[in-house]
Amino acid sequence: MKLHFSKMHGIGNDFVMLDCRRQPFALREEQIRAIADRRTGVGFDQLISIEPPRDPSCAFYYGIWNADGSPSGQCGNGVRCVAAWLHRAGELAMGDTVRLESPSGPVTVRLINAHEVTVDMGVPAFAPLQVPFLADVEADGYAIDVGDETLMMGAVSMGNPHAVVVVADLQAPALFRQGPLLTTHERFPEGANAGFVQVVDRGHLRLRVHERGSGWTLACGTGACAAMAVMHQRGEVDDRVCVALPGGELTIDWAGPGQTLWMTGPSAFVFEGEWLGSRMAR
């Protein structure tokens, strides 16, 4: 069986996009992993299905799956690609604002031009139960044991859980050990994206992210939002921040507690293709 797909990316965070507007999504976990394989499949950080909405107030629903086949609650770079895909499919006009339904709830997107999208990512959630993160009380920072080290980190949900650690050097060898350990740490019952952030000044951050279910990525949209939110909560950055990731830059706007956070950045089509794997859903 053939599966038509679009390959897209948002500053290097890459996706396989599936049109499920008329045909239900029916891939099994092992099939998602097969397509994700960068040697024998197509390769992606996340697979995204575009489907009819469950919520009648939304125009479309999008599902998200990590490279290991596990579901994800949100993907900031992915939702920008969803908006660009809908524009190419004739479903979203330039300048239009539309409400989309994600696994973690509704988001609002606006297509600025064919390659740039602004997304309302919702209100950052710092309460430990909402992240979820195991802690007795909410705090700006938590001490957490990672291997034989103790790190200070912030915890926040942007539709998926994030651990944010401030570092002086994003190339420090310790990060490559700490990232996977934080992602699977027992104090994050659902796992977490581990973000390591370097503060350049009040308007600029640098970031690297180890994502649950996908590993180190060139970019993580919700990770950029989480890093800005944690640093803003501590009073260390302004209301608008440029976040530089290995794959490119995102602009994050947030006025503070109770306000929605906005992310602006690019999206790009790479190619269209057909997956001919023999283990397709039937």
mmCIF file of N, CA and C in Angstrom, residues 131-197:
data_model
loop_
_atom_site.group_PDB
_atom_site.id
_atom_site.type_symbol
_atom_site.label_atom_id
_atom_site.label_comp_id
_atom_site.label_asym_id
_atom_site.label_seq_id
_atom_site.Cartn_x
_atom_site.Cartn_y
_atom_site.Cartn_z
ATOM 1 N N VAL A 131 2.384 20.063 35.042
ATOM 2 C CA VAL A 131 3.519 19.821 34.133
ATOM 3 C C VAL A 131 3.454 18.446 33.456
ATOM 4 N N PRO A 132 3.342 17.279 34.102
ATOM 5 C CA PRO A 132 3.429 17.042 35.539
ATOM 6 C C PRO A 132 4.878 16.829 35.993
ATOM 7 N N PHE A 133 5.132 17.279 37.254
ATOM 8 C CA PHE A 133 6.442 17.156 37.877
ATOM 9 C C PHE A 133 6.222 16.911 39.356
ATOM 10 N N LEU A 134 6.968 15.991 39.922
ATOM 11 C CA LEU A 134 6.779 15.627 41.325
ATOM 12 C C LEU A 134 7.512 16.605 42.222
ATOM 13 N N ALA A 135 6.738 17.489 42.863
ATOM 14 C CA ALA A 135 7.273 18.459 43.813
ATOM 15 C C ALA A 135 6.158 18.834 44.771
ATOM 16 N N ASP A 136 6.524 19.169 46.008
ATOM 17 C CA ASP A 136 5.522 19.498 47.027
ATOM 18 C C ASP A 136 4.886 20.862 46.786
ATOM 19 N N VAL A 137 5.699 21.831 46.324
ATOM 20 C CA VAL A 137 5.195 23.186 46.097
ATOM 21 C C VAL A 137 5.786 23.724 44.803
ATOM 22 N N GLU A 138 5.101 24.695 44.205
ATOM 23 C CA GLU A 138 5.603 25.343 43.002
ATOM 24 C C GLU A 138 6.759 26.274 43.346
ATOM 25 N N ALA A 139 7.800 26.273 42.500
ATOM 26 C CA ALA A 139 8.960 27.132 42.726
ATOM 27 C C ALA A 139 9.555 27.542 41.382
ATOM 28 N N ASP A 140 10.340 28.628 41.391
ATOM 29 C CA ASP A 140 11.020 29.050 40.168
ATOM 30 C C ASP A 140 12.133 28.095 39.782
ATOM 31 N N GLY A 141 12.662 27.363 40.776
ATOM 32 C CA GLY A 141 13.730 26.406 40.515
ATOM 33 C C GLY A 141 13.643 25.219 41.448
ATOM 34 N N TYR A 142 14.088 24.074 40.952
ATOM 35 C CA TYR A 142 14.066 22.838 41.731
ATOM 36 C C TYR A 142 15.438 22.174 41.640
ATOM 37 N N ALA A 143 15.899 21.631 42.767
ATOM 38 C CA ALA A 143 17.107 20.810 42.761
ATOM 39 C C ALA A 143 16.703 19.393 42.378
ATOM 40 N N ILE A 144 17.400 18.811 41.410
ATOM 41 C CA ILE A 144 17.055 17.481 40.942
ATOM 42 C C ILE A 144 18.333 16.672 40.761
ATOM 43 N N ASP A 145 18.344 15.456 41.259
ATOM 44 C CA ASP A 145 19.505 14.580 41.147
ATOM 45 C C ASP A 145 19.486 13.888 39.781
ATOM 46 N N VAL A 146 20.546 14.085 39.030
ATOM 47 C CA VAL A 146 20.691 13.486 37.700
ATOM 48 C C VAL A 146 21.995 12.706 37.691
ATOM 49 N N GLY A 147 21.894 11.372 37.761
ATOM 50 C CA GLY A 147 23.089 10.562 37.921
ATOM 51 C C GLY A 147 23.727 10.892 39.251
ATOM 52 N N ASP A 148 25.023 11.229 39.222
ATOM 53 C CA ASP A 148 25.713 11.578 40.472
ATOM 54 C C ASP A 148 25.842 13.091 40.637
ATOM 55 N N GLU A 149 25.009 13.865 39.906
ATOM 56 C CA GLU A 149 25.051 15.319 39.972
ATOM 57 C C GLU A 149 23.699 15.861 40.446
ATOM 58 N N THR A 150 23.714 17.055 41.013
ATOM 59 C CA THR A 150 22.483 17.765 41.351
ATOM 60 C C THR A 150 22.396 19.020 40.493
ATOM 61 N N LEU A 151 21.304 19.133 39.736
ATOM 62 C CA LEU A 151 21.100 20.278 38.860
ATOM 63 C C LEU A 151 19.983 21.143 39.397
ATOM 64 N N MET A 152 20.039 22.446 39.083
ATOM 65 C CA MET A 152 18.924 23.347 39.338
ATOM 66 C C MET A 152 18.177 23.534 38.021
ATOM 67 N N MET A 153 16.865 23.365 38.045
ATOM 68 C CA MET A 153 16.084 23.443 36.813
ATOM 69 C C MET A 153 14.730 24.075 37.076
ATOM 70 N N GLY A 154 14.147 24.598 36.017
ATOM 71 C CA GLY A 154 12.765 25.044 36.048
ATOM 72 C C GLY A 154 11.900 23.996 35.384
ATOM 73 N N ALA A 155 10.634 23.917 35.771
ATOM 74 C CA ALA A 155 9.697 22.950 35.187
ATOM 75 C C ALA A 155 8.453 23.703 34.732
ATOM 76 N N VAL A 156 8.014 23.438 33.496
ATOM 77 C CA VAL A 156 6.859 24.122 32.942
ATOM 78 C C VAL A 156 6.235 23.246 31.864
ATOM 79 N N SER A 157 4.942 23.374 31.679
ATOM 80 C CA SER A 157 4.263 22.696 30.578
ATOM 81 C C SER A 157 3.867 23.719 29.521
ATOM 82 N N MET A 158 4.174 23.389 28.249
ATOM 83 C CA MET A 158 3.699 24.156 27.109
ATOM 84 C C MET A 158 2.818 23.237 26.253
ATOM 85 N N GLY A 159 1.981 22.462 26.942
ATOM 86 C CA GLY A 159 1.219 21.407 26.269
ATOM 87 C C GLY A 159 1.946 20.085 26.338
ATOM 88 N N ASN A 160 3.218 20.120 26.695
ATOM 89 C CA ASN A 160 4.047 18.964 27.007
ATOM 90 C C ASN A 160 5.058 19.399 28.064
ATOM 91 N N PRO A 161 5.592 18.461 28.846
ATOM 92 C CA PRO A 161 6.433 18.828 29.988
ATOM 93 C C PRO A 161 7.860 19.194 29.582
ATOM 94 N N HIS A 162 8.425 20.204 30.279
ATOM 95 C CA HIS A 162 9.778 20.665 29.989
ATOM 96 C C HIS A 162 10.572 20.852 31.266
ATOM 97 N N ALA A 163 11.837 20.440 31.205
ATOM 98 C CA ALA A 163 12.831 20.775 32.217
ATOM 99 C C ALA A 163 13.783 21.780 31.579
ATOM 100 N N VAL A 164 14.049 22.892 32.259
ATOM 101 C CA VAL A 164 14.899 23.948 31.711
ATOM 102 C C VAL A 164 16.075 24.173 32.658
ATOM 103 N N VAL A 165 17.287 23.991 32.131
ATOM 104 C CA VAL A 165 18.509 24.124 32.921
ATOM 105 C C VAL A 165 19.366 25.229 32.312
ATOM 106 N N VAL A 166 19.782 26.195 33.129
ATOM 107 C CA VAL A 166 20.657 27.273 32.668
ATOM 108 C C VAL A 166 22.101 26.785 32.690
ATOM 109 N N VAL A 167 22.808 27.017 31.581
ATOM 110 C CA VAL A 167 24.205 26.583 31.481
ATOM 111 C C VAL A 167 25.042 27.725 30.929
ATOM 112 N N ALA A 168 26.352 27.622 31.142
ATOM 113 C CA ALA A 168 27.279 28.618 30.612
ATOM 114 C C ALA A 168 27.802 28.225 29.242
ATOM 115 N N ASP A 169 27.810 26.906 28.955
ATOM 116 C CA ASP A 169 28.394 26.405 27.710
ATOM 117 C C ASP A 169 27.488 25.325 27.123
ATOM 118 N N LEU A 170 26.907 25.598 25.958
ATOM 119 C CA LEU A 170 26.005 24.624 25.326
ATOM 120 C C LEU A 170 26.752 23.454 24.685
ATOM 121 N N GLN A 171 28.069 23.534 24.636
ATOM 122 C CA GLN A 171 28.867 22.433 24.083
ATOM 123 C C GLN A 171 29.515 21.582 25.166
ATOM 124 N N ALA A 172 29.201 21.869 26.419
ATOM 125 C CA ALA A 172 29.814 21.115 27.516
ATOM 126 C C ALA A 172 29.464 19.636 27.406
ATOM 127 N N PRO A 173 30.451 18.741 27.496
ATOM 128 C CA PRO A 173 30.184 17.305 27.355
ATOM 129 C C PRO A 173 29.133 16.783 28.330
ATOM 130 N N ALA A 174 29.023 17.397 29.514
ATOM 131 C CA ALA A 174 28.067 16.919 30.521
ATOM 132 C C ALA A 174 26.636 16.981 30.011
ATOM 133 N N LEU A 175 26.317 17.935 29.129
ATOM 134 C CA LEU A 175 24.952 18.082 28.633
ATOM 135 C C LEU A 175 24.481 16.832 27.905
ATOM 136 N N PHE A 176 25.384 16.215 27.172
ATOM 137 C CA PHE A 176 24.998 15.065 26.357
ATOM 138 C C PHE A 176 24.714 13.835 27.228
ATOM 139 N N ARG A 177 25.197 13.868 28.466
ATOM 140 C CA ARG A 177 24.867 12.825 29.440
ATOM 141 C C ARG A 177 23.597 13.198 30.192
ATOM 142 N N GLN A 178 23.479 14.463 30.552
ATOM 143 C CA GLN A 178 22.362 14.912 31.386
ATOM 144 C C GLN A 178 21.041 14.937 30.626
ATOM 145 N N GLY A 179 21.071 15.280 29.321
ATOM 146 C CA GLY A 179 19.839 15.402 28.547
ATOM 147 C C GLY A 179 18.978 14.149 28.577
ATOM 148 N N PRO A 180 19.512 12.990 28.162
ATOM 149 C CA PRO A 180 18.705 11.764 28.205
ATOM 150 C C PRO A 180 18.249 11.382 29.606
ATOM 151 N N LEU A 181 19.069 11.669 30.626
ATOM 152 C CA LEU A 181 18.689 11.324 31.998
ATOM 153 C C LEU A 181 17.541 12.204 32.481
ATOM 154 N N LEU A 182 17.563 13.483 32.139
ATOM 155 C CA LEU A 182 16.458 14.364 32.512
ATOM 156 C C LEU A 182 15.175 13.977 31.795
ATOM 157 N N THR A 183 15.287 13.619 30.522
ATOM 158 C CA THR A 183 14.112 13.274 29.715
ATOM 159 C C THR A 183 13.322 12.123 30.324
ATOM 160 N N THR A 184 14.024 11.193 30.945
ATOM 161 C CA THR A 184 13.376 9.998 31.500
ATOM 162 C C THR A 184 13.381 10.005 33.026
ATOM 163 N N HIS A 185 13.601 11.158 33.645
ATOM 164 C CA HIS A 185 13.725 11.215 35.104
ATOM 165 C C HIS A 185 12.413 10.842 35.775
ATOM 166 N N GLU A 186 12.519 10.122 36.896
ATOM 167 C CA GLU A 186 11.329 9.619 37.592
ATOM 168 C C GLU A 186 10.451 10.737 38.147
ATOM 169 N N ARG A 187 10.998 11.946 38.320
ATOM 170 C CA ARG A 187 10.177 13.045 38.829
ATOM 171 C C ARG A 187 9.292 13.654 37.735
ATOM 172 N N PHE A 188 9.503 13.235 36.505
ATOM 173 C CA PHE A 188 8.603 13.597 35.405
ATOM 174 C C PHE A 188 7.838 12.328 35.007
ATOM 175 N N PRO A 189 6.650 12.097 35.559
ATOM 176 C CA PRO A 189 5.919 10.844 35.323
ATOM 177 C C PRO A 189 5.644 10.556 33.842
ATOM 178 N N GLU A 190 5.532 11.600 33.027
ATOM 179 C CA GLU A 190 5.273 11.415 31.594
ATOM 180 C C GLU A 190 6.510 11.697 30.749
ATOM 181 N N GLY A 191 7.687 11.768 31.391
ATOM 182 C CA GLY A 191 8.889 12.162 30.680
ATOM 183 C C GLY A 191 8.899 13.667 30.472
ATOM 184 N N ALA A 192 9.978 14.179 29.871
ATOM 185 C CA ALA A 192 10.087 15.623 29.668
ATOM 186 C C ALA A 192 11.040 15.917 28.526
ATOM 187 N N ASN A 193 10.869 17.071 27.916
ATOM 188 C CA ASN A 193 11.869 17.618 27.013
ATOM 189 C C ASN A 193 12.878 18.358 27.876
ATOM 190 N N ALA A 194 14.148 18.041 27.719
ATOM 191 C CA ALA A 194 15.199 18.657 28.528
ATOM 192 C C ALA A 194 15.856 19.775 27.736
ATOM 193 N N GLY A 195 15.681 21.020 28.183
ATOM 194 C CA GLY A 195 16.245 22.173 27.497
ATOM 195 C C GLY A 195 17.395 22.769 28.280
ATOM 196 N N PHE A 196 18.497 23.024 27.592
ATOM 197 C CA PHE A 196 19.665 23.653 28.205
ATOM 198 C C PHE A 196 19.803 25.041 27.587
ATOM 199 N N VAL A 197 19.704 26.074 28.412
ATOM 200 C CA VAL A 197 19.604 27.441 27.908
ATOM 201 C C VAL A 197 20.774 28.290 28.396
#
